mmCIF file of C-alpha atoms in Angstrom:
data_model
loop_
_atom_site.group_PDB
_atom_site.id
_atom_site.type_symbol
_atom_site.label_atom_id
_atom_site.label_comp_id
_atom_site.label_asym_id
_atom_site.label_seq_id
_atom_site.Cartn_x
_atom_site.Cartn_y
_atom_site.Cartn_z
ATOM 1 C CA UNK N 18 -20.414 -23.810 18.311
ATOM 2 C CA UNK N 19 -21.161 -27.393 18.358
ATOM 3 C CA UNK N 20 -20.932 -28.776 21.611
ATOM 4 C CA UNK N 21 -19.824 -32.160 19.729
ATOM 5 C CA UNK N 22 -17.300 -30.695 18.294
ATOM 6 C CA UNK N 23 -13.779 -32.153 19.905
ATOM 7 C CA UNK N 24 -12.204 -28.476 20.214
ATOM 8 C CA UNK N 25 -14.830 -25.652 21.364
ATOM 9 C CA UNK N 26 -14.398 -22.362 20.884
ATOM 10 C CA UNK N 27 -15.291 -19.160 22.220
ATOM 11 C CA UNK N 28 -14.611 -15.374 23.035
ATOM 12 C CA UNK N 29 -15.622 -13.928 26.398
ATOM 13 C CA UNK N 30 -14.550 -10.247 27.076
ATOM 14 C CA UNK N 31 -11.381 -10.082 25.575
ATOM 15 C CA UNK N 32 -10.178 -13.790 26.176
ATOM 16 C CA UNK N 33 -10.125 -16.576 23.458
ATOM 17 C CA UNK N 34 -11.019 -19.500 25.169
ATOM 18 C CA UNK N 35 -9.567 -22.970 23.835
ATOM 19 C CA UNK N 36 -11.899 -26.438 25.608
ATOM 20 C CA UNK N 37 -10.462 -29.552 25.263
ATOM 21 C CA UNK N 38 -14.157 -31.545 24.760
ATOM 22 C CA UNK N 39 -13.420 -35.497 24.803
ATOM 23 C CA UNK N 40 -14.167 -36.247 28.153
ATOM 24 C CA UNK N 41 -15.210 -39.448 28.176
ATOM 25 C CA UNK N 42 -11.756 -40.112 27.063
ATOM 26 C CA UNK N 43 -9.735 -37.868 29.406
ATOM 27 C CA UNK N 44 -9.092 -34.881 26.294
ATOM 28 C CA UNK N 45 -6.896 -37.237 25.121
ATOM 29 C CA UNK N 46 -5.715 -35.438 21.860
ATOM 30 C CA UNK N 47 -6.002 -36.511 18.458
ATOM 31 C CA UNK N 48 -4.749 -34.987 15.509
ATOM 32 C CA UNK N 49 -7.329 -33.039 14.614
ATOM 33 C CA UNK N 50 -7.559 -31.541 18.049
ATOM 34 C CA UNK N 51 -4.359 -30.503 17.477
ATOM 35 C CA UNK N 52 -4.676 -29.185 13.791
ATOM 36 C CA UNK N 53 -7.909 -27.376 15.330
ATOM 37 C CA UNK N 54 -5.994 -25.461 18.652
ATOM 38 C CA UNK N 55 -3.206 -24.636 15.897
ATOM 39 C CA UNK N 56 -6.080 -22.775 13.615
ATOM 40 C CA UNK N 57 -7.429 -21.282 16.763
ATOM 41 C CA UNK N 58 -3.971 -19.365 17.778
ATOM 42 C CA UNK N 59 -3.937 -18.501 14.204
ATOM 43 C CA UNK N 60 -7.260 -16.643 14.585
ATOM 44 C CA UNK N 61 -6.322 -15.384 18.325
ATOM 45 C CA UNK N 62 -2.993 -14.091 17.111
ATOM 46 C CA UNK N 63 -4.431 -12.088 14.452
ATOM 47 C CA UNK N 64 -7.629 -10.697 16.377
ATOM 48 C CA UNK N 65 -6.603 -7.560 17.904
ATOM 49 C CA UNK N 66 -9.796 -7.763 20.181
ATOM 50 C CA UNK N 67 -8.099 -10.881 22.005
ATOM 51 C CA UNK N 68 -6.044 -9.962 24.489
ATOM 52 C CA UNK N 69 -4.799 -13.973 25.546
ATOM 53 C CA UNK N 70 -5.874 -17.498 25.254
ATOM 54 C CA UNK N 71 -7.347 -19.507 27.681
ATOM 55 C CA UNK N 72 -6.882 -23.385 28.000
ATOM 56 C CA UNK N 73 -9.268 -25.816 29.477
ATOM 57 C CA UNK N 74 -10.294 -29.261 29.855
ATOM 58 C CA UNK N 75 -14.272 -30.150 29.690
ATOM 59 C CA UNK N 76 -15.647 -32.916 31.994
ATOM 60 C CA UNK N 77 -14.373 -32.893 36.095
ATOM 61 C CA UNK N 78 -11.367 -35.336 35.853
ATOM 62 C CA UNK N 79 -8.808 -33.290 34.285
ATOM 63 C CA UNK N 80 -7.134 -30.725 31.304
ATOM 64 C CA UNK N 81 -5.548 -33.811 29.095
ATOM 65 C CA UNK N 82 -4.360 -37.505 29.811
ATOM 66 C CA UNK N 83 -2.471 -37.500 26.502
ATOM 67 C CA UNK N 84 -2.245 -38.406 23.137
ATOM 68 C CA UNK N 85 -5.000 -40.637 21.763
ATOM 69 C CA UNK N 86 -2.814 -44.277 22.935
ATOM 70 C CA UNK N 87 -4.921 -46.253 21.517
ATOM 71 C CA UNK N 88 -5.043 -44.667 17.851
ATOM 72 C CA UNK N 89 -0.992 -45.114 18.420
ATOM 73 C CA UNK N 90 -1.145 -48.889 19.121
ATOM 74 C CA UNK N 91 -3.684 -49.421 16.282
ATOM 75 C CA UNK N 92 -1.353 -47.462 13.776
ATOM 76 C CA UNK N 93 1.495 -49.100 15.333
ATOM 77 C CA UNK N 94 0.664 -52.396 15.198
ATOM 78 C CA UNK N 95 -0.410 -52.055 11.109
ATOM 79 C CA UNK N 96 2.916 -50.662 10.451
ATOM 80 C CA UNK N 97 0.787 -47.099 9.674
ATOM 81 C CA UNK N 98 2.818 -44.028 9.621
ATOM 82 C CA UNK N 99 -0.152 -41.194 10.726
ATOM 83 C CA UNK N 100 0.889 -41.268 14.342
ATOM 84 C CA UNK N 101 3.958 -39.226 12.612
ATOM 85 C CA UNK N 102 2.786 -37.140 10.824
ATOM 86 C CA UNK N 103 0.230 -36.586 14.158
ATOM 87 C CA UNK N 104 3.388 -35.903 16.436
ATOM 88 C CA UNK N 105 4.961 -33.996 13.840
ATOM 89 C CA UNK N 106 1.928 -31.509 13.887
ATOM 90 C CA UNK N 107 1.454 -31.622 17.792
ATOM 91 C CA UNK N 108 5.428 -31.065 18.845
ATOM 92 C CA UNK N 109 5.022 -27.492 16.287
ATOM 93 C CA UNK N 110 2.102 -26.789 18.224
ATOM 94 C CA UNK N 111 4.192 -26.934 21.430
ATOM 95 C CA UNK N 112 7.045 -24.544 20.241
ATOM 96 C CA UNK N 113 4.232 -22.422 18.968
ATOM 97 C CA UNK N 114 2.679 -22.070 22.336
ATOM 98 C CA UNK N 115 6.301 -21.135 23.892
ATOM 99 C CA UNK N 116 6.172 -18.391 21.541
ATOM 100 C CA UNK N 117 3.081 -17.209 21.546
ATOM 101 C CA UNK N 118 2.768 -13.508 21.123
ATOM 102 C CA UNK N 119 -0.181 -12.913 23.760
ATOM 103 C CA UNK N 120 -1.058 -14.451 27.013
ATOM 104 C CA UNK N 121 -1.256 -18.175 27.212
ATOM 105 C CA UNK N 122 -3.006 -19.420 29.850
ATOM 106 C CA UNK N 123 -3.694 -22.867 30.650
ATOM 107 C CA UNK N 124 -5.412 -24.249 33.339
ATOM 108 C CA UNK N 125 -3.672 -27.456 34.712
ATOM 109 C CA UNK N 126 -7.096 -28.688 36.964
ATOM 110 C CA UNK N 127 -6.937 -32.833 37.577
ATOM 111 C CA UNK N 128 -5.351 -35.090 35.683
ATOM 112 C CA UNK N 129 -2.251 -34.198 33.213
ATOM 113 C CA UNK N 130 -0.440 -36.202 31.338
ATOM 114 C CA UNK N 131 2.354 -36.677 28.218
ATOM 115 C CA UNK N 132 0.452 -34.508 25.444
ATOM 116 C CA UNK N 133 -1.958 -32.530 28.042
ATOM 117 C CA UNK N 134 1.767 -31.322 29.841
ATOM 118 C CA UNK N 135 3.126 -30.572 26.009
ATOM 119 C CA UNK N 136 -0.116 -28.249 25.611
ATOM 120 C CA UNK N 137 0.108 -26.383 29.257
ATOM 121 C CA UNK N 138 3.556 -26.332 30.876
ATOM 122 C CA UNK N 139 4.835 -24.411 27.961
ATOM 123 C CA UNK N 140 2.485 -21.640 28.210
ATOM 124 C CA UNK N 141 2.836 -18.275 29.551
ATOM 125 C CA UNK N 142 0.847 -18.650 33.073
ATOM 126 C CA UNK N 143 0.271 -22.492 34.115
ATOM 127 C CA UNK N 144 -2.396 -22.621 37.276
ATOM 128 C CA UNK N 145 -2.663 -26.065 38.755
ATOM 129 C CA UNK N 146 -5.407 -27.047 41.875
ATOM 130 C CA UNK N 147 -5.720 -29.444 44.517
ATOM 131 C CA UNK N 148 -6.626 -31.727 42.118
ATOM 132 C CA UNK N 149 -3.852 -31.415 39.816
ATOM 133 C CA UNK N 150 -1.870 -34.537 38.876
ATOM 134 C CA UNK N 151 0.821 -33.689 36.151
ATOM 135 C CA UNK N 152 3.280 -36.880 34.925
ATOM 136 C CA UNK N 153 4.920 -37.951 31.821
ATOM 137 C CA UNK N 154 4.373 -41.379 32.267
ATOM 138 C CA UNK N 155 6.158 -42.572 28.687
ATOM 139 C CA UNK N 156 8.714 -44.956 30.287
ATOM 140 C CA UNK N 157 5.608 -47.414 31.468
ATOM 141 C CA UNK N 158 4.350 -47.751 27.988
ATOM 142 C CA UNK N 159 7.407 -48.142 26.363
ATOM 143 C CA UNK N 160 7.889 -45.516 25.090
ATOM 144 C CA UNK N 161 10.245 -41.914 25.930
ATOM 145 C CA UNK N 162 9.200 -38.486 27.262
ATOM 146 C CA UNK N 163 7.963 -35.923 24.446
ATOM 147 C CA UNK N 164 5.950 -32.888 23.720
ATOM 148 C CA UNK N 165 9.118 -30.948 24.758
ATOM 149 C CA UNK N 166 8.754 -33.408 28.265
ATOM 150 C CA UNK N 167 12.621 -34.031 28.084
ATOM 151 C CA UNK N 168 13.168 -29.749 27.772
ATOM 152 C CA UNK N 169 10.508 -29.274 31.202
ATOM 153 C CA UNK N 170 12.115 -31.950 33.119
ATOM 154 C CA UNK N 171 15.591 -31.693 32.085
ATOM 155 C CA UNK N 172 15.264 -28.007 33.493
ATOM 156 C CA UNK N 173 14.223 -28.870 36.652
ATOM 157 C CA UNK N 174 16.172 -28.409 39.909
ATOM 158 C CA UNK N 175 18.464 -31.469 40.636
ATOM 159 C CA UNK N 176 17.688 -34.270 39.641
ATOM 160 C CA UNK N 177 14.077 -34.115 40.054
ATOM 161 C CA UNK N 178 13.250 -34.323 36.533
ATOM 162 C CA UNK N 179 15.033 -37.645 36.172
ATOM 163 C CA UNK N 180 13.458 -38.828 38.961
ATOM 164 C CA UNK N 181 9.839 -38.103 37.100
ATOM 165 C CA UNK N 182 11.137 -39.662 33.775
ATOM 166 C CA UNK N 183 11.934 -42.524 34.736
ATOM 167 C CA UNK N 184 9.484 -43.347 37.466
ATOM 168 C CA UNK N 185 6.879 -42.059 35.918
ATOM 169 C CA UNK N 186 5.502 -40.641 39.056
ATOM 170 C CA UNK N 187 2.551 -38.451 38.809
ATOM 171 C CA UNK N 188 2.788 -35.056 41.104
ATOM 172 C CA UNK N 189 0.497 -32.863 42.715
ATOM 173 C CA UNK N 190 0.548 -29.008 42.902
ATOM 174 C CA UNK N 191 3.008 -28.308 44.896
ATOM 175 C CA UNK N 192 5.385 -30.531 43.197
ATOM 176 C CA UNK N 193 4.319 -29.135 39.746
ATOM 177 C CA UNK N 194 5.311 -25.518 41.142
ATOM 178 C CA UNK N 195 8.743 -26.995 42.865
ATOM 179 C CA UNK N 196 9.809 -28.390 39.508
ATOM 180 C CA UNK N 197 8.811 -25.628 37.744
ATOM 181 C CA UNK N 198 5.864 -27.340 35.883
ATOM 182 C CA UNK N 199 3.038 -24.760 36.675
ATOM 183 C CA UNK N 200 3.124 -21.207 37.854
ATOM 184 C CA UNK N 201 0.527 -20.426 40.116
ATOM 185 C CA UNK N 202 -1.866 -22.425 42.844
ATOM 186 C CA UNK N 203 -4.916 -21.547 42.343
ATOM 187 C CA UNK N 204 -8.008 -23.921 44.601
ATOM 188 C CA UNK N 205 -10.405 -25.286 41.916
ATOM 189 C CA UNK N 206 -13.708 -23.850 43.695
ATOM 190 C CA UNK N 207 -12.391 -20.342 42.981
ATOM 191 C CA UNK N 208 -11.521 -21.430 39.036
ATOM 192 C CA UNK N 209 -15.024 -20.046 37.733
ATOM 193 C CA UNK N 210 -14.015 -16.571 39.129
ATOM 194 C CA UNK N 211 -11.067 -16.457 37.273
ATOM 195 C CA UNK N 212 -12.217 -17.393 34.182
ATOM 196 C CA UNK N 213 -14.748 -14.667 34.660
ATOM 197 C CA UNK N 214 -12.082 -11.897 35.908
ATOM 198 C CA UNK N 215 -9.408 -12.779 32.740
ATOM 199 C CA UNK N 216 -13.036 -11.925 30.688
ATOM 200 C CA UNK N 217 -12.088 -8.270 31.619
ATOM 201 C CA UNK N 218 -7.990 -8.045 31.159
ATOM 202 C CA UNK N 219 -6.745 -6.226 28.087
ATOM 203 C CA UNK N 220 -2.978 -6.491 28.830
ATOM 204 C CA UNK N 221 -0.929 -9.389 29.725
ATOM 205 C CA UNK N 222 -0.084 -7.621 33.368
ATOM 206 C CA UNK N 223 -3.945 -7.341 33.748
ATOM 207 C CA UNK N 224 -3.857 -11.090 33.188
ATOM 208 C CA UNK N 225 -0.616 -11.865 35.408
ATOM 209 C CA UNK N 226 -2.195 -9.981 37.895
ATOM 210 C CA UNK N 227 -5.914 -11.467 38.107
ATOM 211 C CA UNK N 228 -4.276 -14.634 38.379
ATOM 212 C CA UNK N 229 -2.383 -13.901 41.271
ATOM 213 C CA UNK N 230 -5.015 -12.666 42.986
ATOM 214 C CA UNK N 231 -6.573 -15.774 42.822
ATOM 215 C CA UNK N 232 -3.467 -17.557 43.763
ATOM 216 C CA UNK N 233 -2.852 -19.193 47.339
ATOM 217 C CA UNK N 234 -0.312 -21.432 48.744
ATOM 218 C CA UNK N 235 -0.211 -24.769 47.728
ATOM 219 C CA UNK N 236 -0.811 -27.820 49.822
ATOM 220 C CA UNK N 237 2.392 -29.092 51.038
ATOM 221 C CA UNK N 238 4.404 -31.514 48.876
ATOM 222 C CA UNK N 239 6.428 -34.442 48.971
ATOM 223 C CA UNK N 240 9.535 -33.692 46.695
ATOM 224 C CA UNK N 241 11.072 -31.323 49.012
ATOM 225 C CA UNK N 242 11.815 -33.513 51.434
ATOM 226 C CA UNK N 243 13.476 -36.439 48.953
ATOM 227 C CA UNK N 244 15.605 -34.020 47.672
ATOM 228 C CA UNK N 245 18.906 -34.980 49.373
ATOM 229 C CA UNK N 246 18.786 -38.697 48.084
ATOM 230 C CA UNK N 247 17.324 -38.222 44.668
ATOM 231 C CA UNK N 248 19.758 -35.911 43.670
ATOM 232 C CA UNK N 249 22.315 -38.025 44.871
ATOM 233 C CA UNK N 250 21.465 -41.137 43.301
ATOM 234 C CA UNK N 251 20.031 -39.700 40.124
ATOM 235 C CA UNK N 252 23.145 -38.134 39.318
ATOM 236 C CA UNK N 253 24.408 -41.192 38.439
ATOM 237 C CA UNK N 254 25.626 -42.103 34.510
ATOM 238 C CA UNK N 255 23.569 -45.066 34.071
ATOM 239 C CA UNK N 256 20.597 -46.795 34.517
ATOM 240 C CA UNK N 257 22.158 -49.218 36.495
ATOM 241 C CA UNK N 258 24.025 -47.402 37.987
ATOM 242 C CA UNK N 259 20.911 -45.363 39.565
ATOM 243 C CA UNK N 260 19.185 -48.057 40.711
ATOM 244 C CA UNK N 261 22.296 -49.266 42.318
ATOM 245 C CA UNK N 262 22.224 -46.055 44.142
ATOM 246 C CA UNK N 263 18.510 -46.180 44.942
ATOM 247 C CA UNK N 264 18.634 -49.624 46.650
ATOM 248 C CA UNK N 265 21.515 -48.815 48.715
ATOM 249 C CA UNK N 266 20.808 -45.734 50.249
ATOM 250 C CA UNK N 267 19.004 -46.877 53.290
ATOM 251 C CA UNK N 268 15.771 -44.765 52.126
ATOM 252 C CA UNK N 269 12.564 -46.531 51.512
ATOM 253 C CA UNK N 270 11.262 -44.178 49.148
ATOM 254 C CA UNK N 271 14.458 -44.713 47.298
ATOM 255 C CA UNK N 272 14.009 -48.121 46.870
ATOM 256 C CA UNK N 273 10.028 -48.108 45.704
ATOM 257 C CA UNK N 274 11.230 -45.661 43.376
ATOM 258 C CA UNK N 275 14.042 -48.773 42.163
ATOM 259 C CA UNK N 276 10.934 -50.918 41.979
ATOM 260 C CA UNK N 277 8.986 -48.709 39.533
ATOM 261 C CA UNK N 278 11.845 -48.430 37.859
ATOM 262 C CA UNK N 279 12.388 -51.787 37.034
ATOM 263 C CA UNK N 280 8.937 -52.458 35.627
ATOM 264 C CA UNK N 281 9.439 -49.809 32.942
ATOM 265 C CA UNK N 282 10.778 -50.969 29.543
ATOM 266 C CA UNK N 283 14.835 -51.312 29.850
ATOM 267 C CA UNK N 284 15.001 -49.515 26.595
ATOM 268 C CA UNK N 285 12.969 -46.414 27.105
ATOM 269 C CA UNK N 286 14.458 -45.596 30.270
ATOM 270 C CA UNK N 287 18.307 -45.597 28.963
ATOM 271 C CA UNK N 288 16.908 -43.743 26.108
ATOM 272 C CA UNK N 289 14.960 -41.209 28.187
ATOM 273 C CA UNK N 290 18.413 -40.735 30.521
ATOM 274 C CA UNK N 291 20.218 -40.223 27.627
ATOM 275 C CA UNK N 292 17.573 -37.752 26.120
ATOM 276 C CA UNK N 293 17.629 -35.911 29.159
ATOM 277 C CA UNK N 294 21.238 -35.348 29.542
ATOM 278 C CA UNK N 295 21.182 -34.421 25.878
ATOM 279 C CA UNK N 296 18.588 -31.558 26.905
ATOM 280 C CA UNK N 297 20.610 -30.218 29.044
ATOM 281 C CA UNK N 298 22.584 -29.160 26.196
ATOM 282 C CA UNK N 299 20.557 -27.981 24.070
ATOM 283 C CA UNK N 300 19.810 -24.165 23.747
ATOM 284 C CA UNK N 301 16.210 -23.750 22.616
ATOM 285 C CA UNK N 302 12.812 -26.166 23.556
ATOM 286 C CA UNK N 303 12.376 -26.156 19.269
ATOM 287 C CA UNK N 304 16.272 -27.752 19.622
ATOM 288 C CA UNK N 305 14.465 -30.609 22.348
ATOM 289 C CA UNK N 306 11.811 -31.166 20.042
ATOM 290 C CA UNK N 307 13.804 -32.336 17.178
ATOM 291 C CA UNK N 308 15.595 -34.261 19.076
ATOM 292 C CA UNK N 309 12.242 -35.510 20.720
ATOM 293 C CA UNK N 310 10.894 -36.334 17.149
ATOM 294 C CA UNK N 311 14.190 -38.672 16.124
ATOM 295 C CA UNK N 312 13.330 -40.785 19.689
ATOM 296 C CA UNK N 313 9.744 -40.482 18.969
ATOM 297 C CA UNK N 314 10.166 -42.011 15.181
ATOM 298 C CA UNK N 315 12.420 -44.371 16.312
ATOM 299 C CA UNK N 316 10.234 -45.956 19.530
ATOM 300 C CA UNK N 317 7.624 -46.096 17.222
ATOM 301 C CA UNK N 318 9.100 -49.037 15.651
ATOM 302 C CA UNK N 319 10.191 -50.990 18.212
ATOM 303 C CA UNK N 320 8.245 -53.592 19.687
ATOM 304 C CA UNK N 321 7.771 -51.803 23.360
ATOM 305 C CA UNK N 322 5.689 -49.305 22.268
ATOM 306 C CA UNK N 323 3.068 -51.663 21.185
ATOM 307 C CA UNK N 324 3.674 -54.193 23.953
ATOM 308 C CA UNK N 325 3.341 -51.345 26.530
ATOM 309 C CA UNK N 326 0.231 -49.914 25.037
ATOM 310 C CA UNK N 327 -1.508 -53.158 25.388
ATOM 311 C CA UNK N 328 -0.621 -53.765 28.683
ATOM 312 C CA UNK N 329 -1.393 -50.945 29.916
ATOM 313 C CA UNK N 330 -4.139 -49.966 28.140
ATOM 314 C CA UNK N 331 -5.441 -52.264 25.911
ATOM 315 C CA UNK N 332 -5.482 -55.699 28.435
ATOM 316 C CA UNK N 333 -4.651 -53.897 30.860
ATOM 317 C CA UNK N 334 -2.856 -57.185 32.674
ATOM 318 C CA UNK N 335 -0.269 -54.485 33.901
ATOM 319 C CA UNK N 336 2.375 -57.079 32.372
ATOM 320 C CA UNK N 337 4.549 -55.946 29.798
ATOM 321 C CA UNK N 338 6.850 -58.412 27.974
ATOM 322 C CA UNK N 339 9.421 -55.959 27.060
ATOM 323 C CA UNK N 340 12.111 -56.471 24.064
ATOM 324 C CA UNK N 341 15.162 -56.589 25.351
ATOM 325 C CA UNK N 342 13.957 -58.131 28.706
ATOM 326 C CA UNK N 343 16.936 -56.222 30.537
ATOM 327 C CA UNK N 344 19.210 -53.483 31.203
ATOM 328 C CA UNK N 345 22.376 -55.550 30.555
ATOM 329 C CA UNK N 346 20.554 -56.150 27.096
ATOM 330 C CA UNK N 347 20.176 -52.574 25.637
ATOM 331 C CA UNK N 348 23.634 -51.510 24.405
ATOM 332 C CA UNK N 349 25.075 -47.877 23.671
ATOM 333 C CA UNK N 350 24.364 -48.324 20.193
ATOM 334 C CA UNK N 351 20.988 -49.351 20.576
ATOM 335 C CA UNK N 352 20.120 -46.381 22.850
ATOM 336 C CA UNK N 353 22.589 -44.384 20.118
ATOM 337 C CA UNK N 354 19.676 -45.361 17.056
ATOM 338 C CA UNK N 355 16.938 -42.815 18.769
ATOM 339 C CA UNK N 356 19.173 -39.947 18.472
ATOM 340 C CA UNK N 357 19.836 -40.265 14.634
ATOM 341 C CA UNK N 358 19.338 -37.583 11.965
ATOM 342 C CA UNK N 359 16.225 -38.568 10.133
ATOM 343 C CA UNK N 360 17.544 -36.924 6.959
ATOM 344 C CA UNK N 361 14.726 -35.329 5.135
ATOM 345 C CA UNK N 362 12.354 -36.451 7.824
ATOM 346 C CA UNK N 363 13.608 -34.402 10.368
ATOM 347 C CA UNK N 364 11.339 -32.228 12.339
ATOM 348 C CA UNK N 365 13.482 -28.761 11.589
ATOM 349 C CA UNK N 366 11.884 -26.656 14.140
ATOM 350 C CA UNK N 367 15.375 -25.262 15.544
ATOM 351 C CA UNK N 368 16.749 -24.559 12.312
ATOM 352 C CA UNK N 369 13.083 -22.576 11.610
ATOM 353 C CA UNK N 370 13.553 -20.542 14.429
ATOM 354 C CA UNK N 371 17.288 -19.563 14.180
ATOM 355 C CA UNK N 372 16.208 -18.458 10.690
ATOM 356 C CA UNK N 373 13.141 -16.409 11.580
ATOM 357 C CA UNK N 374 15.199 -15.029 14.614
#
């Protein structure tokens, strides 16, 4: 094992044990991170002496802030076309860890975020800390909720899930749990005696079982208590239309959440209502993805993405110049132009599946 190496491996009892290494840059995946966890199921899947997979982020900040942002700007701004083919290979490796065939189990300590949610929150047993703070914070950077993002948070109770889209609000453990994000509270100075417990497990109740007796309650939240207004004015067709709710309900969380709002790119967040409604409907997370792939494609060519990224990230001025400036600007059938059928470039995963089932 090369402690270089982006991925590391190893076995320990009867656990496979999957670390994200790029700390100096949050985990922040890259393709061939993603190419190399893919290979490592393979090998897990087939090894009858592994009993599950275990997930982890190297370095004390966190699991994953993402995809590699800056490798999207750069191919982004050349008119490039490997952040595709990248998200292409990373949104199959999220409907392959729903449907992995042995234990999953990902450990959700510090900071998680866009493609470090699409490689946790759809595994089997999802343990978050104190230090846990989980977002999908797309809508800031111009850009809409993936990884199967739109499929978590469409699925949450309410109208929370909206609320997290388009905010882009980063939550805690307790939150995670409440919106359905994470599984189990576990406090990170107990974490090495886990990992060294799940060493011993053979069955996927051993595992289920170690981890909740390592489990305690988390700290208290802050969702629980918003509840009543967000799924009020969240429920709401429109954009506007929130935010019109938001600023007149008399709540002053309501109306910082109005203000965050606001900043975000007028395009992503109708698109990321409209994708998240659209969940809703949809009857499988490979069903999300595809439709996750079209938005994905099409964001990719706007100008947002690129202005958002540099913002953000790359000036970091914090002062987007979004394109169109406004709400009132982005029309049905802009927001329509994310959700169309790519042809032969589709993703396919939800066609896949209903064959193989």
């Amino acid at each position: 094992m090369n402690h270089e190496d982006p991925v590391l491996l190893h076995t320990e009892g009867r656990i496979r044990h999957i670390t994200l290494n790029r700390p100096r840059a949050l985990n922040a995946l890259n393709h061939a991170m993603v190419l190399r966890i893919d290979e490592a199921l393979t090998e897990a899947e087939a090894d009858d002496t592994v009993a599950a997979v275990l997930l982890t982020g190297a370095g004390e900040r966190g699991l994953c802030a993402g995809g590699d942002i800056r490798s999207i700007h750069e191919d982004a701004r050349a008119g490039g076309g490997a952040s595709l083919d990248f998200w292409r290979d990373e949104y199959r490796l999220n409907a392959r860890i729903a449907r992995f065939p042995k234990p999953y189990v990902a450990i959700m300590d510090g900071i998680v975020m866009g493609g470090g949610v699409g490689v946790s929150a759809h595994g089997d047993v999802r343990v978050v800390t104190e230090r846990s703070r989980i977002a999908m914070p797309e809508t800031g950077i111009g850009f809409v909720p993936d990884v199967g993002g739109t499929h978590l948070l469409s699925a949450a109770p309410g109208e929370l899930g909206t609320h997290l889209a388009l905010t882009a609000d980063a939550v805690g453990a307790s939150d995670a749990l409440l919106c359905g994000l994470a599984d189990h509270f576990v406090p990170s100075q107990t974490l090495a005696g886990l990992t060294t417990e799940l060493a011993a497990c053979g069955t996927a109740a051993e595992v289920e079982e170690t981890v909740r007796r390592h489990a305690a309650p988390a700290p208290e939240g802050e969702l629980a208590t918003h509840r009543e207004w967000i799924d009020s004015c969240y429920a709401a067709d429109s954009v506007e239309e929130i935010l019109d709710r938001l600023d007149n309900s008399g709540v002053f969380a309501a109306k910082e959440s109005a203000e965050k709002i606001l900043a975000k790119s007028p395009t992503a967040l109708k698109v990321t209502l409209a994708a998240l409604r659209r969940a809703r409907g949809l009857d499988s997370l490979e069903a999300v993805l595809d439709q996750e792939y079209r938005t994905s494609c099409t964001a990719f060519t706007r100008p947002d993405l690129v202005e958002g990224v540099r913002a953000q990230i790359i000036d970091k001025d914090r002062s987007p110049r979004w394109s169109p400036a406004g709400l009132a600007e982005v029309t049905e059938a802009d927001v329509a132009r994310f959700f169309a059928p790519l042809g032969d470039r589709e993703l396919g995963l939800d066609i896949g599946s209903r064959v193989t089932d």
